[in-house]
mmCIF file of C-alpha atoms and ligand atoms in Angstrom:
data_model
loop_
_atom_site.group_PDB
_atom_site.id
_atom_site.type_symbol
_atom_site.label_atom_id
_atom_site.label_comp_id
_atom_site.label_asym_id
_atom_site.label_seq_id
_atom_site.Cartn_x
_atom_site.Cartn_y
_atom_site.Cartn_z
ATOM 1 C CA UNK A 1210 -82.229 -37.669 92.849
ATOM 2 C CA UNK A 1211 -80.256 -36.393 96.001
ATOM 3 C CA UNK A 1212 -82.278 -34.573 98.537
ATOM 4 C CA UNK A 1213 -80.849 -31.286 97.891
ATOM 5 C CA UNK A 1214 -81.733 -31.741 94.079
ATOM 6 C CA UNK A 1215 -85.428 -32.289 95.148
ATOM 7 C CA UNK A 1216 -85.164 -29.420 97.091
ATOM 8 C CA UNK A 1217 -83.691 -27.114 94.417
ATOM 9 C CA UNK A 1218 -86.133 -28.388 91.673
ATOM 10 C CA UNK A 1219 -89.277 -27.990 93.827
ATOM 11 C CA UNK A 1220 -87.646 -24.497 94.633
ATOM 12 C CA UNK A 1221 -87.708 -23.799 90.874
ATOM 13 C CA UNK A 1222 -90.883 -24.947 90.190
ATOM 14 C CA UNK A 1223 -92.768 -23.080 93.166
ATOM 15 C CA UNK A 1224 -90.546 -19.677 91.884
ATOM 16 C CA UNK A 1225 -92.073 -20.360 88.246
ATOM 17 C CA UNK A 1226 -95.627 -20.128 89.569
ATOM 18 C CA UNK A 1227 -95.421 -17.623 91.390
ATOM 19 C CA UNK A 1228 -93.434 -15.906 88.380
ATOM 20 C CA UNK A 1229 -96.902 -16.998 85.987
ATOM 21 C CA UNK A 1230 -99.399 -15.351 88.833
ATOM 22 C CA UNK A 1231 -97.497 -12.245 88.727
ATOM 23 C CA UNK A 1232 -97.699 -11.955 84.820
ATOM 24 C CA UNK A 1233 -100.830 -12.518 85.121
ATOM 25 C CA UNK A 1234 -101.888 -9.971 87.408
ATOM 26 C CA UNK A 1235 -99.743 -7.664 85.795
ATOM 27 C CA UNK A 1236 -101.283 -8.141 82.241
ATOM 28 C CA UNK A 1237 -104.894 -7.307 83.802
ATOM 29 C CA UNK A 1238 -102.989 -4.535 85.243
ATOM 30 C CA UNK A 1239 -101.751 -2.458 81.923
ATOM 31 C CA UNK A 1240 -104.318 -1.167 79.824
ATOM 32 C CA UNK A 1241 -105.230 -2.824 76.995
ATOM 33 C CA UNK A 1242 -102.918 -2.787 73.954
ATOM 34 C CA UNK A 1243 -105.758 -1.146 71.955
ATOM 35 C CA UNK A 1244 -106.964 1.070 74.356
ATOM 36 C CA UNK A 1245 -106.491 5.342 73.268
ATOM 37 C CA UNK A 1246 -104.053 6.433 72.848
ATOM 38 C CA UNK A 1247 -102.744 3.158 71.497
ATOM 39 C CA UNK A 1248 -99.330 3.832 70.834
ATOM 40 C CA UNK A 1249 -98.117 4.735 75.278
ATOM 41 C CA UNK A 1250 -100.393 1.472 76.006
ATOM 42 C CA UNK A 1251 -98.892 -0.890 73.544
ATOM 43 C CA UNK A 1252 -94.975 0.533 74.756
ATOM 44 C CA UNK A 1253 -96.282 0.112 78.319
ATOM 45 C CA UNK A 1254 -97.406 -3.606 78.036
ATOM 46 C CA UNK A 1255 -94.041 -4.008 75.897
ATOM 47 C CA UNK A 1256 -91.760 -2.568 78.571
ATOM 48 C CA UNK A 1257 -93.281 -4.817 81.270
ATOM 49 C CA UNK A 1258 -94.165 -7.910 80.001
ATOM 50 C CA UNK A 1259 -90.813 -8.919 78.207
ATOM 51 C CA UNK A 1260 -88.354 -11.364 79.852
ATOM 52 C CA UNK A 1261 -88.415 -9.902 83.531
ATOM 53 C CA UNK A 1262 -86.863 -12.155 86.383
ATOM 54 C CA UNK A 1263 -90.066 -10.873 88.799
ATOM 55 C CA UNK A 1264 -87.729 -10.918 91.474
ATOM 56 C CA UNK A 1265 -89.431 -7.729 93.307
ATOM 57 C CA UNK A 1266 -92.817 -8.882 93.247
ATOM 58 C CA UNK A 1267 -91.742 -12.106 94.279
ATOM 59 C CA UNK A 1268 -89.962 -11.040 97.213
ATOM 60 C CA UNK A 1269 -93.475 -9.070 97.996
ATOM 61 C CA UNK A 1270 -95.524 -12.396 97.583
ATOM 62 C CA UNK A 1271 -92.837 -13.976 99.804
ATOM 63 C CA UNK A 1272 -92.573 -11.438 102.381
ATOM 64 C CA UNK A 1273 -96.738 -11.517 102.843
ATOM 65 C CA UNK A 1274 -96.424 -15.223 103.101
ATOM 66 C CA UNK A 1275 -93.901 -15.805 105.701
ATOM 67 C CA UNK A 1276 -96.008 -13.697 107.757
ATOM 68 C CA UNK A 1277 -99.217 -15.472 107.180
ATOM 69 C CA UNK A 1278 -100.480 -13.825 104.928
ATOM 70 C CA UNK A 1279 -101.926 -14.745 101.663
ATOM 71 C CA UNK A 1280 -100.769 -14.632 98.138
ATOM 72 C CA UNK A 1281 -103.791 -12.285 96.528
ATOM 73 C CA UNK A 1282 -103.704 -9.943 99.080
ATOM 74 C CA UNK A 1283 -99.990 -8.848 98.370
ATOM 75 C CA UNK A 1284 -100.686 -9.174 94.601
ATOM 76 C CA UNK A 1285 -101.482 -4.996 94.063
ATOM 77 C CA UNK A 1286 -98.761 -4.306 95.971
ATOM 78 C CA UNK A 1287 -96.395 -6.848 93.843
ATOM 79 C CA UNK A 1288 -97.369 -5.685 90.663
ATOM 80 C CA UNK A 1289 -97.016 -1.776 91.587
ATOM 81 C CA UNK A 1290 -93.270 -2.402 92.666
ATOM 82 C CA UNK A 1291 -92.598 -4.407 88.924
ATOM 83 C CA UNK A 1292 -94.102 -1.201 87.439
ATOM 84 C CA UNK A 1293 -92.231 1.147 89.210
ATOM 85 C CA UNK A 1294 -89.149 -1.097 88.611
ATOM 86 C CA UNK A 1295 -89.682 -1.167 84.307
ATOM 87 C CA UNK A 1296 -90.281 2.467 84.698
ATOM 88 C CA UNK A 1297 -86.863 3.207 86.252
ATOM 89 C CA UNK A 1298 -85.509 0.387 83.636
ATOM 90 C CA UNK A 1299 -87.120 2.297 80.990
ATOM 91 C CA UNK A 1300 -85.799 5.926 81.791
ATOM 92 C CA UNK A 1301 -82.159 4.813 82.812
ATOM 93 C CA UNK A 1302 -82.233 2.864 79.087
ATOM 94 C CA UNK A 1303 -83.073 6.456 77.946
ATOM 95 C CA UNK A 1304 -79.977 8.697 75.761
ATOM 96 C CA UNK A 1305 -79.663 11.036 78.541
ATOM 97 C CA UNK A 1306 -78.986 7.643 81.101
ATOM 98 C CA UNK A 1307 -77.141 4.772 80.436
ATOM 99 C CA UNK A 1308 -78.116 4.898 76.707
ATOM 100 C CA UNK A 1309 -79.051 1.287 76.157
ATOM 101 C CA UNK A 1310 -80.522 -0.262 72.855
ATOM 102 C CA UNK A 1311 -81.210 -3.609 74.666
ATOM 103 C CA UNK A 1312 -83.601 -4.429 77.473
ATOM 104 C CA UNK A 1313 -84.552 -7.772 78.099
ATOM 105 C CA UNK A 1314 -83.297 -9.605 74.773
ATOM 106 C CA UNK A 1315 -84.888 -6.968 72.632
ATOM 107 C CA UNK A 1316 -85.231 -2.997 71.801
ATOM 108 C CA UNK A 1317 -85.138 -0.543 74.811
ATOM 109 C CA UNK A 1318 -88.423 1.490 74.960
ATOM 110 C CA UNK A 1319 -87.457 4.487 73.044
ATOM 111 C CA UNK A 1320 -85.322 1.945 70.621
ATOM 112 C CA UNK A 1321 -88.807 1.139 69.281
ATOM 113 C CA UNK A 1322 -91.010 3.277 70.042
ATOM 114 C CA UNK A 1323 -89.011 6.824 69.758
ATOM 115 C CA UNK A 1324 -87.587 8.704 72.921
ATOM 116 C CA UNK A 1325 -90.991 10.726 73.508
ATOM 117 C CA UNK A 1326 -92.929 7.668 74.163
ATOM 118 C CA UNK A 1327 -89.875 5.819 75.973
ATOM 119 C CA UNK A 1328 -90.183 9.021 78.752
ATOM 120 C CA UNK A 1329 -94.070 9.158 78.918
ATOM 121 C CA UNK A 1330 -94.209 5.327 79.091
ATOM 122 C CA UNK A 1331 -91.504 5.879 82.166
ATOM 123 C CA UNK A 1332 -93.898 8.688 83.721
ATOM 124 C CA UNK A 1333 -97.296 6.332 83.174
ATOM 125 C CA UNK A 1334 -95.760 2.982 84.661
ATOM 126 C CA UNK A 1335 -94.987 5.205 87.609
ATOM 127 C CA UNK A 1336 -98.449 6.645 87.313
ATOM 128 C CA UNK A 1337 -100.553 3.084 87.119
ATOM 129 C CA UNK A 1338 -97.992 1.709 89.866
ATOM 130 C CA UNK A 1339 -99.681 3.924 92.550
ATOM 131 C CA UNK A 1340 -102.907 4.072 90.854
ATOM 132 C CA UNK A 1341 -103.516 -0.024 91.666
ATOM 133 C CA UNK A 1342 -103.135 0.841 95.396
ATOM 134 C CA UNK A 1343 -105.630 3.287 95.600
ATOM 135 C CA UNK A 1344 -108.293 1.169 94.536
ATOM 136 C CA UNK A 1345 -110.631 1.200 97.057
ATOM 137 C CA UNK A 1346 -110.302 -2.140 99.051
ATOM 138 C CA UNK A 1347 -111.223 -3.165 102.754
ATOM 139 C CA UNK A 1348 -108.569 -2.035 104.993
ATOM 140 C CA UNK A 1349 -107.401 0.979 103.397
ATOM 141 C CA UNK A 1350 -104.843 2.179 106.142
ATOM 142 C CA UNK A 1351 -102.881 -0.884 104.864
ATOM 143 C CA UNK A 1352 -102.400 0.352 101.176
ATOM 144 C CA UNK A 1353 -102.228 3.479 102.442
ATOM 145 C CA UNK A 1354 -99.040 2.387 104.372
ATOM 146 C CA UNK A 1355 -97.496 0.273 100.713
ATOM 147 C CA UNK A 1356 -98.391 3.715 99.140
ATOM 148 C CA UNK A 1357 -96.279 5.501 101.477
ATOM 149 C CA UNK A 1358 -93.069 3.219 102.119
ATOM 150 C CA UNK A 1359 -93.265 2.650 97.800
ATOM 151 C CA UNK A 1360 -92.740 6.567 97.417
ATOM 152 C CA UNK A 1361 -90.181 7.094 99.649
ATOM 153 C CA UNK A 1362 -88.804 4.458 98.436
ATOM 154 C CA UNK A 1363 -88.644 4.829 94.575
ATOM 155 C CA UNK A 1364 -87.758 8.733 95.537
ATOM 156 C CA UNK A 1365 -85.006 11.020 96.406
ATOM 157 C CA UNK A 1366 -84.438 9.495 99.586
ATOM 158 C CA UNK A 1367 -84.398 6.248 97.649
ATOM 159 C CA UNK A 1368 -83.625 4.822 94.085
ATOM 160 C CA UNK A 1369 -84.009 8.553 92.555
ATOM 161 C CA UNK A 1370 -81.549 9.658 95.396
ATOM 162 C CA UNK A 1371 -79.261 6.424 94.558
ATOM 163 C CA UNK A 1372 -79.550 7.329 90.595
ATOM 164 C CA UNK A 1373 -78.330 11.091 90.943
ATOM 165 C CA UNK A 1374 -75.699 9.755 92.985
ATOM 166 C CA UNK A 1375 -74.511 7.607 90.399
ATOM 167 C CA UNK A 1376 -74.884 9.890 87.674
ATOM 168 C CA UNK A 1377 -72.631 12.567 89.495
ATOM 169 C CA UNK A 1378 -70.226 10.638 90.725
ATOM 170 C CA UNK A 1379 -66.710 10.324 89.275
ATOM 171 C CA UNK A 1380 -64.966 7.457 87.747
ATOM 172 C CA UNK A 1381 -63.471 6.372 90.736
ATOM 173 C CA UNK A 1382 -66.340 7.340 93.640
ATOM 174 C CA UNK A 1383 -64.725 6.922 97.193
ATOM 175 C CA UNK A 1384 -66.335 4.282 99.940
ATOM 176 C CA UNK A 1385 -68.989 7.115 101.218
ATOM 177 C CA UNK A 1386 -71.091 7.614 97.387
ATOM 178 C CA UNK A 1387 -70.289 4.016 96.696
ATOM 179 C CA UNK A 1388 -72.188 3.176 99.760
ATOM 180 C CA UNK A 1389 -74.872 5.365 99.394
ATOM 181 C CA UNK A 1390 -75.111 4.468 95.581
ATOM 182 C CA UNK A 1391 -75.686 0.582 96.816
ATOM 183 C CA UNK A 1392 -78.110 0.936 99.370
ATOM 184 C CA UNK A 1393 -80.249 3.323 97.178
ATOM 185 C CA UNK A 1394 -80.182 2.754 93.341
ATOM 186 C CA UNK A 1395 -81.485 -0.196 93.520
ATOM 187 C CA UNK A 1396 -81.107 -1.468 97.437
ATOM 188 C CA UNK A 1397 -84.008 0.709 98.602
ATOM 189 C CA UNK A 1398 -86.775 -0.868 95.875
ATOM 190 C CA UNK A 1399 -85.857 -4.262 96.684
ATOM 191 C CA UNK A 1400 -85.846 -3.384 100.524
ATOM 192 C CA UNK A 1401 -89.836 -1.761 99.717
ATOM 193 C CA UNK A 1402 -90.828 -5.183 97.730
ATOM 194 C CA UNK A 1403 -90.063 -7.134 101.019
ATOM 195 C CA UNK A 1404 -91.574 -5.007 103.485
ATOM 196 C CA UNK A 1405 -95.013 -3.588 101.716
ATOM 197 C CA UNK A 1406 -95.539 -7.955 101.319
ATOM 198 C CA UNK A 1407 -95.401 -7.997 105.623
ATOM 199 C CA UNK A 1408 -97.834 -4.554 105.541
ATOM 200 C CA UNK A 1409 -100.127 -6.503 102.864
ATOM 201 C CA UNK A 1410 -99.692 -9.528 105.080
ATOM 202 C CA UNK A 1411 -100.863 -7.793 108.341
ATOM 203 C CA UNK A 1412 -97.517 -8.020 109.731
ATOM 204 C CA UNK A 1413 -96.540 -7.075 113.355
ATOM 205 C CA UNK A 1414 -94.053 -4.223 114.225
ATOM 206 C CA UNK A 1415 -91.501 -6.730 115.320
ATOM 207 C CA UNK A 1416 -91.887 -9.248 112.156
ATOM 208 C CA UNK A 1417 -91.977 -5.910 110.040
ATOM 209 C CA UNK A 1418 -88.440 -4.933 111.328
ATOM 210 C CA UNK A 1419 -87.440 -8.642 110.928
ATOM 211 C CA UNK A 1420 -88.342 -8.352 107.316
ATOM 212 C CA UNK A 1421 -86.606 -4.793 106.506
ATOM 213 C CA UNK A 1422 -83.583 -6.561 108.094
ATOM 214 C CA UNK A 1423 -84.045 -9.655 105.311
ATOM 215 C CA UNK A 1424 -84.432 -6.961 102.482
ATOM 216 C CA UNK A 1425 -82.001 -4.431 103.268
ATOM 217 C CA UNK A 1426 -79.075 -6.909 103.415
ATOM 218 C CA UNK A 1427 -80.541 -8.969 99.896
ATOM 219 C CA UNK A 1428 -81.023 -5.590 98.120
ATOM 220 C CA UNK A 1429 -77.151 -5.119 98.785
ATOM 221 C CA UNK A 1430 -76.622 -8.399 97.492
ATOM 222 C CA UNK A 1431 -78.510 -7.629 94.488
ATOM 223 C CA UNK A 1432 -75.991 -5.111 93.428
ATOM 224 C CA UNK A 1433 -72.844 -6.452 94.759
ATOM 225 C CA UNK A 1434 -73.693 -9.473 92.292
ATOM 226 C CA UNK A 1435 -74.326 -7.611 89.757
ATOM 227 C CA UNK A 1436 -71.214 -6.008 89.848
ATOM 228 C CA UNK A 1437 -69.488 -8.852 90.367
ATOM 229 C CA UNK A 1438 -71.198 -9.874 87.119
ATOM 230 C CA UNK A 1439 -70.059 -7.059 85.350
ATOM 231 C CA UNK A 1440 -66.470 -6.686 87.127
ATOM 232 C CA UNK A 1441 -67.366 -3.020 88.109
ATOM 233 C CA UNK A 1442 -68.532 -0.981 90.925
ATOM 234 C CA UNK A 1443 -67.496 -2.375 94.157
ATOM 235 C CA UNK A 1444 -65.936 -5.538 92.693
ATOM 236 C CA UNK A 1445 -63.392 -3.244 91.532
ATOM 237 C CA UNK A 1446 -62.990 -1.382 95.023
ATOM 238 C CA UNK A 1447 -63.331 -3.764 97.176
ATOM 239 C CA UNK A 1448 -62.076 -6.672 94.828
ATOM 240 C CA UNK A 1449 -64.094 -10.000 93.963
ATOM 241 C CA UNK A 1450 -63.229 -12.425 96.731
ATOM 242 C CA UNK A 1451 -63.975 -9.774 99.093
ATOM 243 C CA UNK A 1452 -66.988 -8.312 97.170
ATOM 244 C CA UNK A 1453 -67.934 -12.210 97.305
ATOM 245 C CA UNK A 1454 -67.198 -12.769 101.263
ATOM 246 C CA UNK A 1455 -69.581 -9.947 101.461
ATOM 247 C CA UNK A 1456 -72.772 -11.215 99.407
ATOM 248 C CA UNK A 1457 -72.358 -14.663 101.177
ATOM 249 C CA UNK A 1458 -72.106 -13.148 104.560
ATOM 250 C CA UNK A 1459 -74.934 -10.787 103.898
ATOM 251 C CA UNK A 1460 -77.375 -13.714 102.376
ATOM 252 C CA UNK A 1461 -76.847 -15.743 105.643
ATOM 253 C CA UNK A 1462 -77.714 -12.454 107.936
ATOM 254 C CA UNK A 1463 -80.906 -12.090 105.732
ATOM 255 C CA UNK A 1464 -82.012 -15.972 105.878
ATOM 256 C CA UNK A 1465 -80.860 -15.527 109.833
ATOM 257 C CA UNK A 1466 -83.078 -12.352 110.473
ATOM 258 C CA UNK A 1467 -86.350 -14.660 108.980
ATOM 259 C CA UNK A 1468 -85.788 -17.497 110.672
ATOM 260 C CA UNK A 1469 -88.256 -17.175 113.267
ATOM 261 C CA UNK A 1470 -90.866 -17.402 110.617
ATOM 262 C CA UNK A 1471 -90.210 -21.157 110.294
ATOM 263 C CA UNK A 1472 -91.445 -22.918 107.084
ATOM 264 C CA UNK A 1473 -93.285 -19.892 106.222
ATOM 265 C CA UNK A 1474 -90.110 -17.690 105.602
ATOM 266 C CA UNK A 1475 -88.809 -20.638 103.102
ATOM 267 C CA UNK A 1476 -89.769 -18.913 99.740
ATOM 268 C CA UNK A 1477 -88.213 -15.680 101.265
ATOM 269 C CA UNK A 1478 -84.489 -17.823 102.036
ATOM 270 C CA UNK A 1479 -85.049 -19.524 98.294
ATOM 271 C CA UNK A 1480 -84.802 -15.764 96.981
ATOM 272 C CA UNK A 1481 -81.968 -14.939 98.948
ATOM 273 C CA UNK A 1482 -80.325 -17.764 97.325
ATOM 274 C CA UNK A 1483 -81.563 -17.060 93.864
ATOM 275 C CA UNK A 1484 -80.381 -13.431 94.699
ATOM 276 C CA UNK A 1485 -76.818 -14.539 95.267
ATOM 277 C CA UNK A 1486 -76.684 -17.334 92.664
ATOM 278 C CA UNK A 1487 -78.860 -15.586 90.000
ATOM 279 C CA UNK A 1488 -79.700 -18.952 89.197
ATOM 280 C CA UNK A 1489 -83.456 -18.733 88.409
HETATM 281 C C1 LIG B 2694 -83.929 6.274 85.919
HETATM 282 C C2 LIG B 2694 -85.332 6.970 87.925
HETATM 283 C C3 LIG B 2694 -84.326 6.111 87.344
HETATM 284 C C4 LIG B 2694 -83.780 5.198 88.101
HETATM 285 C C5 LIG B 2694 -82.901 4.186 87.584
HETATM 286 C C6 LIG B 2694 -82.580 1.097 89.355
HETATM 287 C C7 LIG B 2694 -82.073 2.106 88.408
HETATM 288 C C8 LIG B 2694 -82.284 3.504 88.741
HETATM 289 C C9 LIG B 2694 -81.481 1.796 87.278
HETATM 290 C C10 LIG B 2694 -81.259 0.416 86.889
HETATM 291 C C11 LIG B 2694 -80.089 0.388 85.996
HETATM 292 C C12 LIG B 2694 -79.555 -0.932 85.926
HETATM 293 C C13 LIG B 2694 -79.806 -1.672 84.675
HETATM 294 C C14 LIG B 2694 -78.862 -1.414 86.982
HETATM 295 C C15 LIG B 2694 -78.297 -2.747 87.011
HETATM 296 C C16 LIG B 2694 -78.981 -3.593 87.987
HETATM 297 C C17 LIG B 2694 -80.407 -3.722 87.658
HETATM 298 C C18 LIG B 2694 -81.359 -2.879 88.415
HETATM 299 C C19 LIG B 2694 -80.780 -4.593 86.749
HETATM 300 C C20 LIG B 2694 -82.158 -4.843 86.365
HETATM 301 O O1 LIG B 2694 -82.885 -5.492 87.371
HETATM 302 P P1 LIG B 2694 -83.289 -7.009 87.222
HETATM 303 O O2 LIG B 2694 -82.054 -7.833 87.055
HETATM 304 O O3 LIG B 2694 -84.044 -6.912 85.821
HETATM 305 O O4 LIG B 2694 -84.199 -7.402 88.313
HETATM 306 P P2 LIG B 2694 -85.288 -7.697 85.226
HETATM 307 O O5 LIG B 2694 -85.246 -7.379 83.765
HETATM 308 O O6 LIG B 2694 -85.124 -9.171 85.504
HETATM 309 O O7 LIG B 2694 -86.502 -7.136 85.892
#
């Protein structure tokens, strides 16, 4: 095997255990399935423990890491940004969204469980994401912090802000709400994931505003892939060599602003890779 492939498969292997920790942790998370009401637990544990990549969390488990950090202290704080991910996956799947009858290889939320239950399951992921960071824990200035940067971030200044966007704009949205769309529907989220892992981590200032510089540039590559993917969005503005150019030019800026981190920022440059490839 070439170096490169030994690389790439010990890559994979290290991204699959981390992907088994967070299921884990976020199956001790949910309520139990039989717990009352049983109905909003059972779509709860359904909506979040199907076929998800993990790639937020992981970027939080990363981002604690390549500051020195270690993996269980970041672990809340990874498994409140997956909730608050299915919930926005749930309520964009709803009628009044996108109107999706597939999530994750099976039924949307309110596919099987009805569109009452597919809203208050949205509302109680939400609910539980914050509740797991107010546990009480030793140094509670640093979950106060997550709590904070999570909020803003899943809120109108961030994926809420990027969603209304989106649903108001018009067929053919100029550069300015295209921009804005990319950098908040899903850009800010992914940007939170990296930088509440340096908070958990006991990051400094200046390796905090290293790692917002990481996950602001692979949260835009998040979505410029995916609409390269799907041939819309910016891939039709901007067309897909030059939507392409882009997400390369942006991965290397992100491994670039981690580099000083050394071997410890190496599970944070394999997701910026994953992130452009989606190979994982
Ligand atoms: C409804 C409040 C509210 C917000 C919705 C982020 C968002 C805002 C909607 C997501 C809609 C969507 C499906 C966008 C395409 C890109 C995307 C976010 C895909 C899903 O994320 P992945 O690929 O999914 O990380 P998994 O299932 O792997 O977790």
């Amino acid at each position: 095997m070439s170096g490169s492939a030994i690389t790439h498969t010990s890559r994979a292997s290290s991204l699959t255990q981390r992907r088994r920790l967070i299921n884990r942790a976020l199956a001790q998370a949910l309520p139990a399935p039989g717990a009352y009401p049983p109905v909003i637990h059972e779509a709860m544990r359904y909506s979040v423990l199907g076929d998800g990549k993990r790639i937020r969390p992981m970027l939080t488990l990363a981002a604690c890491e390549a500051v020195g950090g270690a993996l269980e202290d970041a672990l809340p704080a990874a498994c409140a940004v997956e909730l608050i991910h299915a919930y926005s996956l749930v309520h964009d799947d709803l009628p009044a969204m996108d109107d999706d009858d597939v999530r994750r290889g099976r039924p949307s939320c309110h596919k099987r469980f009805g569109e009452a239950i597919g809203i208050l399951t949205g509302d109680a992921l939400l609910t539980l994401g914050f509740h797991l960071l107010t546990r009480p824990r030793r140094r509670p200035a640093v979950w106060l912090r997550i709590a904070r940067e999570l909020s803003h971030a899943a809120g109108t200044f961030g994926m809420i802000g990027g969603q209304v966007a989106d649903v108001q704009a018009s067929p053919t949205p100029g550069a300015e709400p295209i921009e804005y769309i990319l950098t908040h529907k899903t850009g800010a989220l992914i940007r939170a994931a990296v930088t509440i892992g340096g908070v958990a981590g006991g990051a400094t200032k200046a390796a905090l505003g290293r790692l917002t510089r990481y996950g602001g540039r692979v949260g835009l590559v998040f979505q410029l892939v995916d609409d390269l993917l799907d041939r819309d969005g910016v891939a039709l503005v901007w067309g897909v060599s030059e939507t392409r150019r882009r997400a390369e030019a942006l991965t290397a800026q992100a491994k670039q602003a981690v580099s000083p981190f050394g071997a410890r920022a190496e599970p944070l440059c394999a997701l910026a890779d994953v992130l452009l490839s989606r190979e994982l």
